[in-house]
């Protein structure tokens, strides 16, 4: 593939019967070759977001770890304390711990119901059509596809999903 997606962060906000998704993508490669096909249940509103949202979220939620060294003698049954002794004691206490557009529907192609630009990204929203029509639209618009993609997309298409 011409682009390697190395990571993503997604924040979902579910409120009053709607789902708002904030997506931050990390990838390497030519930005002109980066694309996603995302199934959605309804026509979405798309706009550019901000990295500051994810920076603030990370700062507020990243775990902090501290160590508290404890030196303990394993008791009279051992001649000298050892790391193995500490590990056995720790395991024993852990065990006992409380761990509670380009086509129309007539030829099987999807209808482009929306398109535009959000930040650095162009988008199109596809609705309907057949799986062959969707695959043909993706091919004609320069989308690289995995051989398994049509079967995955068809499951969503059969359930009435749209594709962004």
Short mmCIF file of C-alpha atoms in Angstrom, two decimals:
data_model
loop_
_atom_site.label_atom_id
_atom_site.label_comp_id
_atom_site.label_asym_id
_atom_site.label_seq_id
_atom_site.Cartn_x
_atom_site.Cartn_y
_atom_site.Cartn_z
CA UNK A 1 0.00 0.00 0.00
CA UNK A 2 1.28 3.51 -0.73
CA UNK A 3 0.38 4.71 2.78
CA UNK A 4 1.00 3.08 6.16
CA UNK A 5 -1.49 4.06 8.84
CA UNK A 6 0.55 3.89 12.02
CA UNK A 7 -2.14 4.89 14.52
CA UNK A 8 -5.45 6.46 15.25
CA UNK A 9 -7.32 7.96 18.16
CA UNK A 10 -11.10 8.13 18.14
CA UNK A 11 -13.36 9.88 20.62
CA UNK A 12 -17.05 8.97 20.45
CA UNK A 13 -19.66 11.26 21.99
CA UNK A 14 -23.09 9.62 22.27
CA UNK A 15 -25.88 12.02 23.11
CA UNK A 16 -29.59 12.35 22.31
CA UNK A 17 -29.59 9.44 19.84
CA UNK A 18 -26.64 10.70 17.82
CA UNK A 19 -23.01 9.62 17.66
CA UNK A 20 -20.30 12.19 17.16
CA UNK A 21 -16.89 10.78 16.23
CA UNK A 22 -13.66 12.75 16.49
CA UNK A 23 -10.87 10.98 14.59
CA UNK A 24 -7.14 11.67 14.70
CA UNK A 25 -5.06 9.67 12.21
CA UNK A 26 -1.30 9.09 12.11
CA UNK A 27 0.12 7.81 8.85
CA UNK A 28 3.28 7.76 6.77
CA UNK A 29 3.33 8.25 3.04
CA UNK A 30 2.03 10.57 0.38
CA UNK A 31 -1.04 12.46 1.70
CA UNK A 32 -2.48 12.39 -1.84
CA UNK A 33 -2.68 8.59 -1.55
CA UNK A 34 -4.25 8.42 1.91
CA UNK A 35 -7.92 7.39 1.99
CA UNK A 36 -10.41 5.69 4.24
CA UNK A 37 -13.80 4.18 3.45
CA UNK A 38 -15.97 4.44 6.55
CA UNK A 39 -19.47 2.91 6.79
CA UNK A 40 -22.01 5.14 8.56
CA UNK A 41 -25.68 4.63 9.41
CA UNK A 42 -26.91 8.10 8.37
CA UNK A 43 -25.74 11.04 6.29
CA UNK A 44 -22.97 12.62 8.38
CA UNK A 45 -22.00 16.21 9.01
CA UNK A 46 -18.26 16.45 8.36
CA UNK A 47 -15.92 19.18 9.53
CA UNK A 48 -12.25 19.61 10.38
CA UNK A 49 -11.26 18.99 13.97
CA UNK A 50 -8.35 20.06 16.11
CA UNK A 51 -5.31 18.26 17.47
CA UNK A 52 -5.76 20.28 20.68
CA UNK A 53 -8.80 18.12 21.56
CA UNK A 54 -6.66 14.96 21.56
CA UNK A 55 -3.70 16.63 23.26
CA UNK A 56 -5.95 17.80 26.12
CA UNK A 57 -7.70 14.43 26.32
CA UNK A 58 -4.37 12.61 26.50
CA UNK A 59 -3.04 14.92 29.22
CA UNK A 60 -6.21 14.41 31.25
CA UNK A 61 -6.34 10.62 30.92
CA UNK A 62 -2.82 9.24 30.50
CA UNK A 63 -2.00 6.86 33.36
CA UNK A 64 0.75 7.83 35.78
CA UNK A 65 2.88 5.14 37.40
CA UNK A 66 4.95 5.43 40.53
CA UNK A 67 7.01 2.83 42.34
CA UNK A 68 7.03 2.23 46.04
CA UNK A 69 9.90 -0.16 46.82
CA UNK A 70 9.26 -2.44 49.80
CA UNK A 71 11.96 -4.67 51.20
CA UNK A 72 10.64 -7.60 53.12
CA UNK A 73 12.20 -10.68 54.62
CA UNK A 74 10.45 -13.85 53.50
CA UNK A 75 10.40 -15.15 57.02
CA UNK A 76 12.18 -17.84 58.98
CA UNK A 77 11.59 -20.56 56.34
CA UNK A 78 14.21 -18.98 54.06
CA UNK A 79 17.85 -18.48 54.89
CA UNK A 80 18.06 -15.19 52.98
CA UNK A 81 15.65 -12.90 51.16
CA UNK A 82 15.69 -13.18 47.38
CA UNK A 83 13.89 -11.85 44.35
CA UNK A 84 12.14 -15.21 43.94
CA UNK A 85 10.88 -14.92 47.48
CA UNK A 86 9.37 -11.48 46.77
CA UNK A 87 7.79 -12.71 43.55
CA UNK A 88 6.17 -15.68 45.30
CA UNK A 89 4.81 -13.45 48.06
CA UNK A 90 3.48 -10.93 45.54
CA UNK A 91 1.76 -13.65 43.53
CA UNK A 92 0.20 -15.12 46.65
CA UNK A 93 -1.18 -11.75 47.73
CA UNK A 94 -2.43 -11.01 44.20
CA UNK A 95 -4.31 -14.32 44.12
CA UNK A 96 -6.06 -13.49 47.37
CA UNK A 97 -6.73 -9.84 46.47
CA UNK A 98 -10.32 -8.67 45.98
CA UNK A 99 -10.74 -8.00 42.25
CA UNK A 100 -14.34 -6.84 42.08
CA UNK A 101 -21.97 11.29 -8.10
CA UNK A 102 -20.39 9.47 -10.97
CA UNK A 103 -22.96 6.77 -11.32
CA UNK A 104 -26.67 6.55 -10.87
CA UNK A 105 -28.73 3.83 -9.27
CA UNK A 106 -29.80 2.56 -12.71
CA UNK A 107 -26.35 1.11 -13.42
CA UNK A 108 -25.79 -0.20 -9.89
CA UNK A 109 -23.53 2.65 -8.87
CA UNK A 110 -23.95 4.53 -5.62
CA UNK A 111 -25.34 8.05 -5.51
CA UNK A 112 -22.95 10.72 -4.25
CA UNK A 113 -25.23 12.47 -1.74
CA UNK A 114 -22.59 14.84 -0.38
CA UNK A 115 -19.01 15.85 -1.08
CA UNK A 116 -16.65 18.56 0.03
CA UNK A 117 -13.46 19.43 1.85
CA UNK A 118 -12.83 19.29 5.60
CA UNK A 119 -9.43 20.64 6.55
CA UNK A 120 -6.87 18.83 4.42
CA UNK A 121 -9.29 16.06 3.42
CA UNK A 122 -11.71 15.72 0.53
CA UNK A 123 -14.73 13.53 1.15
CA UNK A 124 -17.66 11.96 -0.67
CA UNK A 125 -20.68 10.28 0.87
CA UNK A 126 -22.02 7.35 -1.16
CA UNK A 127 -25.51 5.92 -0.78
CA UNK A 128 -27.09 2.82 -2.31
CA UNK A 129 -26.08 0.95 -5.40
CA UNK A 130 -24.74 -2.57 -5.67
CA UNK A 131 -21.43 -3.84 -4.39
CA UNK A 132 -20.11 -4.00 -7.97
CA UNK A 133 -21.18 -0.38 -8.49
CA UNK A 134 -19.52 0.76 -5.25
CA UNK A 135 -16.28 -1.09 -6.13
CA UNK A 136 -16.33 0.41 -9.63
CA UNK A 137 -16.86 3.93 -8.20
CA UNK A 138 -13.93 3.42 -5.80
CA UNK A 139 -11.74 2.13 -8.65
CA UNK A 140 -12.62 5.02 -10.95
CA UNK A 141 -11.88 7.52 -8.20
CA UNK A 142 -8.41 6.16 -7.46
CA UNK A 143 -9.04 4.14 -4.29
CA UNK A 144 -6.67 1.19 -3.75
CA UNK A 145 -8.64 -1.81 -2.50
CA UNK A 146 -7.83 -5.00 -0.69
CA UNK A 147 -9.17 -8.18 -2.32
CA UNK A 148 -11.33 -8.76 0.78
CA UNK A 149 -12.89 -5.27 0.66
CA UNK A 150 -15.94 -6.08 -1.51
CA UNK A 151 -17.18 -8.78 0.89
CA UNK A 152 -16.69 -6.45 3.88
CA UNK A 153 -18.39 -3.51 2.17
CA UNK A 154 -21.29 -5.67 0.91
CA UNK A 155 -22.30 -6.59 4.47
CA UNK A 156 -22.68 -2.90 5.30
CA UNK A 157 -24.36 -2.09 1.98
CA UNK A 158 -26.96 -4.82 2.55
CA UNK A 159 -27.83 -3.22 5.91
CA UNK A 160 -28.39 0.20 4.34
CA UNK A 161 -25.16 1.87 5.46
CA UNK A 162 -23.70 4.79 3.55
CA UNK A 163 -19.97 5.12 2.87
CA UNK A 164 -17.82 8.19 3.55
#
